[in-house]
Amino acid sequence: MSFGGADLHCHSIRSDGLDTPARLVERALEARLSALALSDHDAVHGLPELEAAARGTGLIPVAGVELSTRSDDEDVHLLGLFVDPTEPRLLARLAEMRTARDRRGEAMVERLREAGIDLDLEAIRTTVGGGAFGRPHVARALMQKGVVATFDEAFDRWLSRGRPGYVPKPKWSLPDAIGAVRGAGGLAVLAHPIWYDDPPALVAAGLSEGLDGVEVGHPDQDGAQEEAFAGLAREAGLLVTAGSDYHGPPQGGKTVGGRRLPEEGWLRLVEAARRRRASCGLPAPDFSPR
Ligand code: AMP
Ligand code: FE
Ligand code: FE
Ligand code: ZN
């Protein structure tokens, strides 16, 4: 069967997405993808569900994670792809981050209460379900209560930096995050470079810390921008990835498979991931269709 592409960036209910990993697999099959990465924020516990759901479907599940880092006072997201989701140091660090996110969730609800909006913290916690607590959980609660009409309005009025409900999130440093991904046998990829002030400078900084690749295909990046980032990756000798950053409705028009990496790029990633695992003394990931 011909290769239908790889969507290497997706979120589930294990962080701030709305779909279960099993539902994401269904969507990937509908979109005729060959490979799908689950890359939840600060969480890898959806990965066994992804693996189980992929069995017998012919899909290649990819173990991923998305880490929020702070670099020069900027929020920089790092994707870890082909990580070993059982690697103890990564797991310990992710658990720390989730605990800190939970504290921050409490603080956000408290700040909104001071602003006159009374949200039910325990009900929100139920939607978090032991995953990574994020602003989208609060945004949905604000919608449900009728405080805002749309998800974006929740951010614009209440949750973005400088707004009444904003509480900063504890973050990794970029070198720390790259080190954790590599230590877990994964490839470290700069997510959605269009989000940052100076992508070339960031790529240069990442490169010196062991960055492996750049997310060239992303719904927030248009054709010209993708071309520019592909050039940047090529000059730096970095790998290229693509992904939909799907979170489920109502977060914009993103769809599973909306951005996908063709076979040539996929095979490069596979080779690089094999080498990374071997250099860590970890077993190679399973790249076969399930
Ligand atoms: P957090 O990690 O808790 O700070 O939440 C960040 C997530 O919120 C991002 O991954 C997006 O899914 C979502 N998000 C951030 N800013 C906005 C925005 N202005 N509008 C809509 N969604 C946003
Ligand atoms: Fe998110
Ligand atoms: Fe991101
Ligand atoms: Zn994402």
Coordinates of C-alpha atoms and ligand atoms in Angstrom, one line a residue:
M1 CA 0.0 0.0 0.0
S2 CA 1.3 3.5 -0.8
F3 CA 2.3 5.7 2.1
G4 CA -0.5 8.1 3.0
G5 CA 1.6 10.5 5.0
A6 CA 2.5 11.1 8.7
D7 CA 0.7 13.6 11.0
L8 CA 3.3 14.1 13.7
H9 CA 1.5 16.5 16.1
C10 CA -1.9 15.8 17.8
H11 CA -3.5 16.2 21.2
S12 CA -5.9 14.0 23.2
I13 CA -7.9 14.2 26.4
R14 CA -4.6 13.2 28.1
S15 CA -3.8 16.9 27.8
D16 CA -5.9 19.7 26.3
G17 CA -7.5 17.8 23.4
L18 CA -11.1 16.7 23.2
D19 CA -10.8 13.3 21.6
T20 CA -9.6 10.0 23.1
P21 CA -6.5 8.5 21.5
A22 CA -8.8 5.8 20.0
R23 CA -10.9 8.5 18.3
L24 CA -7.8 10.1 16.9
V25 CA -6.8 6.7 15.4
E26 CA -10.3 6.6 13.7
R27 CA -9.8 10.1 12.4
A28 CA -6.3 9.2 11.1
L29 CA -7.8 6.2 9.2
E30 CA -10.6 8.3 7.8
A31 CA -7.8 10.8 6.6
R32 CA -5.9 7.8 5.1
L33 CA -2.8 8.6 7.1
S34 CA -0.1 6.0 7.4
A35 CA 1.4 7.3 10.7
L36 CA 0.0 9.4 13.5
A37 CA 1.9 10.8 16.5
L38 CA 0.2 11.6 19.7
S39 CA 2.0 14.6 21.3
D40 CA 0.1 15.6 24.4
H41 CA 1.4 18.5 26.5
D42 CA 3.6 17.3 29.3
A43 CA 2.0 13.8 29.1
V44 CA 2.8 10.4 27.7
H45 CA 0.1 8.3 29.3
G46 CA -2.2 8.4 26.3
L47 CA 0.4 6.5 24.3
P48 CA -0.6 3.0 25.4
E49 CA -4.1 3.8 24.4
L50 CA -2.9 5.0 21.0
E51 CA -0.9 1.8 20.6
A52 CA -3.9 -0.4 21.6
A53 CA -6.3 1.5 19.3
A54 CA -3.9 1.2 16.3
R55 CA -3.6 -2.6 16.5
G56 CA -5.1 -4.3 13.5
T57 CA -5.7 -1.1 11.6
G58 CA -2.5 -0.8 9.6
L59 CA -1.6 2.6 11.2
I60 CA 1.9 3.3 12.5
P61 CA 1.5 5.0 16.0
V62 CA 4.3 7.4 16.9
A63 CA 5.1 8.1 20.6
G64 CA 5.3 11.9 21.0
V65 CA 5.1 14.6 23.6
E66 CA 5.0 18.4 23.5
L67 CA 7.0 20.4 26.1
S68 CA 6.5 24.1 26.9
T69 CA 9.9 25.8 27.3
R70 CA 11.0 29.3 28.0
S71 CA 13.8 30.7 25.9
D72 CA 14.7 34.4 26.2
D73 CA 11.4 35.2 27.8
E74 CA 9.5 33.5 25.0
D75 CA 7.2 30.5 25.1
V76 CA 8.8 27.9 22.9
H77 CA 7.2 24.5 22.2
L78 CA 9.4 21.5 21.7
L79 CA 8.0 18.2 20.2
G80 CA 9.7 15.0 21.3
L81 CA 9.0 12.3 18.7
F82 CA 9.8 8.6 18.9
V83 CA 10.4 8.9 22.6
D84 CA 10.5 5.9 24.8
P85 CA 7.4 6.5 27.0
T86 CA 8.8 4.4 29.8
E87 CA 12.1 6.2 30.2
P88 CA 12.2 7.0 34.0
R89 CA 13.9 10.4 33.9
L90 CA 11.4 11.8 31.4
L91 CA 8.5 10.3 33.3
A92 CA 9.6 11.8 36.6
R93 CA 10.0 15.2 35.0
L94 CA 6.7 15.1 33.3
A95 CA 5.0 14.2 36.5
E96 CA 6.6 17.2 38.2
M97 CA 5.3 19.4 35.4
R98 CA 1.8 18.1 35.6
T99 CA 1.7 18.7 39.4
A100 CA 2.8 22.3 38.8
R101 CA 0.1 22.6 36.1
D102 CA -2.5 21.5 38.6
R103 CA -1.4 24.2 41.1
R104 CA -1.5 26.7 38.3
G105 CA -5.0 25.5 37.4
E106 CA -6.2 26.2 41.0
A107 CA -4.6 29.6 40.8
M108 CA -6.4 30.4 37.5
V109 CA -9.7 29.5 39.0
E110 CA -8.9 31.6 42.1
R111 CA -8.0 34.6 40.0
L112 CA -11.2 34.3 38.0
R113 CA -13.2 34.1 41.2
E114 CA -11.6 37.4 42.4
A115 CA -12.7 38.8 39.0
G116 CA -16.3 37.7 39.8
I117 CA -16.5 34.4 37.9
D118 CA -17.2 31.4 39.9
L119 CA -16.0 28.2 38.2
D120 CA -16.3 24.7 39.7
L121 CA -12.6 23.6 40.1
E122 CA -13.5 20.0 40.8
A123 CA -15.7 19.8 37.7
I124 CA -12.8 21.1 35.6
R125 CA -10.5 18.6 37.3
T126 CA -12.8 15.9 36.1
T127 CA -12.3 17.0 32.5
V128 CA -8.5 17.0 33.1
G129 CA -8.8 13.4 34.2
G130 CA -5.3 13.1 35.6
G131 CA -3.8 14.5 32.3
A132 CA -2.1 17.8 31.9
F133 CA -4.2 20.8 33.2
G134 CA -4.1 23.6 30.7
R135 CA -5.8 26.9 29.8
P136 CA -8.1 25.1 27.3
H137 CA -9.8 23.3 30.2
V138 CA -10.6 26.6 31.8
A139 CA -11.6 28.1 28.4
R140 CA -14.2 25.3 28.0
A141 CA -15.5 25.9 31.5
L142 CA -15.9 29.6 30.7
M143 CA -17.9 28.7 27.6
Q144 CA -20.0 26.2 29.4
K145 CA -20.9 28.8 32.0
G146 CA -21.8 31.2 29.2
V147 CA -19.2 33.7 30.3
V148 CA -17.8 33.7 26.8
A149 CA -19.3 32.6 23.4
T150 CA -16.2 31.1 21.9
F151 CA -13.0 29.4 22.8
D152 CA -10.9 32.2 21.4
E153 CA -12.9 34.8 23.3
A154 CA -12.0 33.0 26.5
F155 CA -8.3 33.5 25.7
D156 CA -8.7 37.1 24.4
R157 CA -10.7 38.3 27.4
W158 CA -9.6 36.1 30.3
L159 CA -6.7 33.7 29.8
S160 CA -4.1 35.3 27.6
R161 CA -1.1 37.0 29.1
G162 CA -2.1 40.3 30.8
R163 CA -5.7 39.1 31.2
P164 CA -7.4 38.6 34.6
G165 CA -7.2 34.8 34.7
Y166 CA -3.7 34.5 33.4
V167 CA -1.2 32.6 35.5
P168 CA 2.2 31.8 34.0
K169 CA 3.1 28.2 33.6
P170 CA 6.2 26.5 35.0
K171 CA 8.4 25.7 32.1
W172 CA 11.4 23.8 31.1
S173 CA 14.4 25.6 29.7
L174 CA 15.0 24.8 26.1
P175 CA 18.3 22.9 26.7
D176 CA 16.7 21.0 29.5
A177 CA 13.7 19.9 27.3
I178 CA 16.0 18.9 24.4
G179 CA 18.1 16.9 26.8
A180 CA 15.1 15.1 28.2
V181 CA 13.8 14.2 24.8
R182 CA 17.2 12.9 23.6
G183 CA 17.7 11.1 26.8
A184 CA 14.5 9.2 26.2
G185 CA 15.7 8.2 22.8
G186 CA 13.6 10.7 20.9
L187 CA 14.0 13.4 18.3
A188 CA 13.7 17.0 19.5
V189 CA 11.7 19.2 17.0
L190 CA 11.0 22.9 17.2
A191 CA 7.2 23.2 17.0
H192 CA 5.3 25.8 14.9
P193 CA 8.2 28.2 14.3
I194 CA 5.8 30.9 13.1
W195 CA 4.9 31.5 16.8
Y196 CA 8.2 33.0 17.6
D197 CA 9.8 36.4 17.2
D198 CA 13.0 35.2 15.5
P199 CA 12.8 31.7 14.2
P200 CA 16.3 31.6 12.7
A201 CA 17.9 32.7 16.0
L202 CA 15.9 30.1 17.8
V203 CA 16.9 27.4 15.4
A204 CA 20.5 28.5 15.9
A205 CA 20.1 28.4 19.7
G206 CA 18.4 25.0 19.5
L207 CA 21.1 23.6 17.2
S208 CA 23.8 24.2 19.7
E209 CA 21.8 22.3 22.3
G210 CA 21.1 19.3 20.1
L211 CA 17.9 20.2 18.3
D212 CA 17.0 17.6 15.6
G213 CA 14.3 19.1 13.5
V214 CA 11.8 21.8 12.6
E215 CA 8.0 21.5 12.2
V216 CA 7.7 22.9 8.7
G217 CA 4.1 21.8 8.1
H218 CA 1.7 23.4 10.6
P219 CA -1.8 24.9 10.1
D220 CA -0.7 28.3 11.4
Q221 CA 2.0 28.4 8.7
D222 CA 1.1 29.3 5.1
G223 CA 2.9 28.0 2.0
A224 CA 5.5 30.8 1.8
Q225 CA 6.3 30.4 5.5
E226 CA 6.6 26.7 5.2
E227 CA 9.1 27.2 2.3
A228 CA 11.1 29.6 4.4
F229 CA 11.2 27.2 7.4
A230 CA 12.2 24.3 5.1
G231 CA 15.1 26.4 3.8
L232 CA 16.1 27.2 7.4
A233 CA 16.1 23.5 8.3
R234 CA 18.0 22.6 5.1
E235 CA 20.7 25.1 5.9
A236 CA 21.0 23.9 9.4
G237 CA 21.1 20.3 8.4
L238 CA 17.9 19.6 10.4
L239 CA 15.1 17.2 9.9
V240 CA 11.7 18.4 8.7
T241 CA 8.3 17.3 10.2
A242 CA 4.6 18.2 9.7
G243 CA 1.6 17.9 11.9
S244 CA -2.0 19.2 12.3
D245 CA -1.8 20.2 16.0
Y246 CA -5.3 18.9 16.2
H247 CA -7.0 19.5 19.6
G248 CA -10.6 18.6 18.6
P249 CA -13.4 21.1 18.1
P250 CA -14.0 23.9 18.9
Q251 CA -10.3 24.9 18.4
G252 CA -10.4 26.3 14.9
G253 CA -10.4 24.5 11.5
K254 CA -7.6 22.1 12.3
T255 CA -8.2 18.5 11.2
V256 CA -6.3 15.3 11.7
G257 CA -4.1 14.8 8.6
G258 CA -4.6 18.5 7.7
R259 CA -0.8 18.7 7.6
R260 CA 1.2 15.6 6.8
L261 CA 4.8 14.6 6.0
P262 CA 5.3 12.6 2.8
E263 CA 7.2 9.3 2.7
E264 CA 10.6 10.7 1.9
G265 CA 10.6 12.9 5.0
W266 CA 9.1 10.1 7.1
L267 CA 11.9 7.7 6.1
R268 CA 14.5 10.3 7.1
L269 CA 12.9 10.5 10.6
V270 CA 12.8 6.8 10.9
E271 CA 16.5 6.5 10.2
A272 CA 17.4 9.3 12.6
A273 CA 15.2 7.8 15.3
R274 CA 16.9 4.4 14.9
R275 CA 20.3 6.0 15.3
R276 CA 19.2 8.0 18.3
R277 CA 17.9 4.9 20.1
A278 CA 21.0 3.0 19.3
S279 CA 23.2 5.8 20.7
C280 CA 21.2 5.7 24.0
G281 CA 21.3 2.0 24.2
L282 CA 17.5 1.9 24.0
P283 CA 15.6 -0.6 21.7
A284 CA 14.5 0.8 18.3
P285 CA 10.9 2.0 18.1
D286 CA 8.5 -0.2 16.2
F287 CA 8.0 1.5 12.8
S288 CA 5.7 -1.2 11.4
P289 CA 2.0 -0.8 10.6
R290 CA 0.0 -2.4 13.4
Ligands
AMP1 P1 -1.3 26.2 28.4 O1 -0.3 25.1 28.0 O2 -2.2 25.7 29.6 O3 -0.8 27.5 28.6 O4 -2.3 26.3 27.2 C1 -1.8 26.5 25.9 C2 -2.7 25.9 24.9 O5 -3.9 26.8 24.8 C3 -2.2 25.9 23.5 O6 -1.5 24.7 23.2 C4 -3.4 26.1 22.6 O7 -4.0 24.9 22.5 C5 -4.3 27.0 23.5 N1 -4.1 28.4 23.2 C6 -3.2 29.3 23.7 N2 -3.4 30.5 23.3 C7 -4.6 30.5 22.6 C8 -5.4 31.5 22.0 N3 -5.0 32.8 22.0 N4 -6.5 31.1 21.4 C9 -6.9 29.8 21.4 N5 -6.2 28.8 22.0 C10 -5.0 29.2 22.6
FE2 FE -2.6 22.5 23.3
FE3 FE 2.3 23.9 20.6
ZN4 ZN 0.4 21.2 20.1

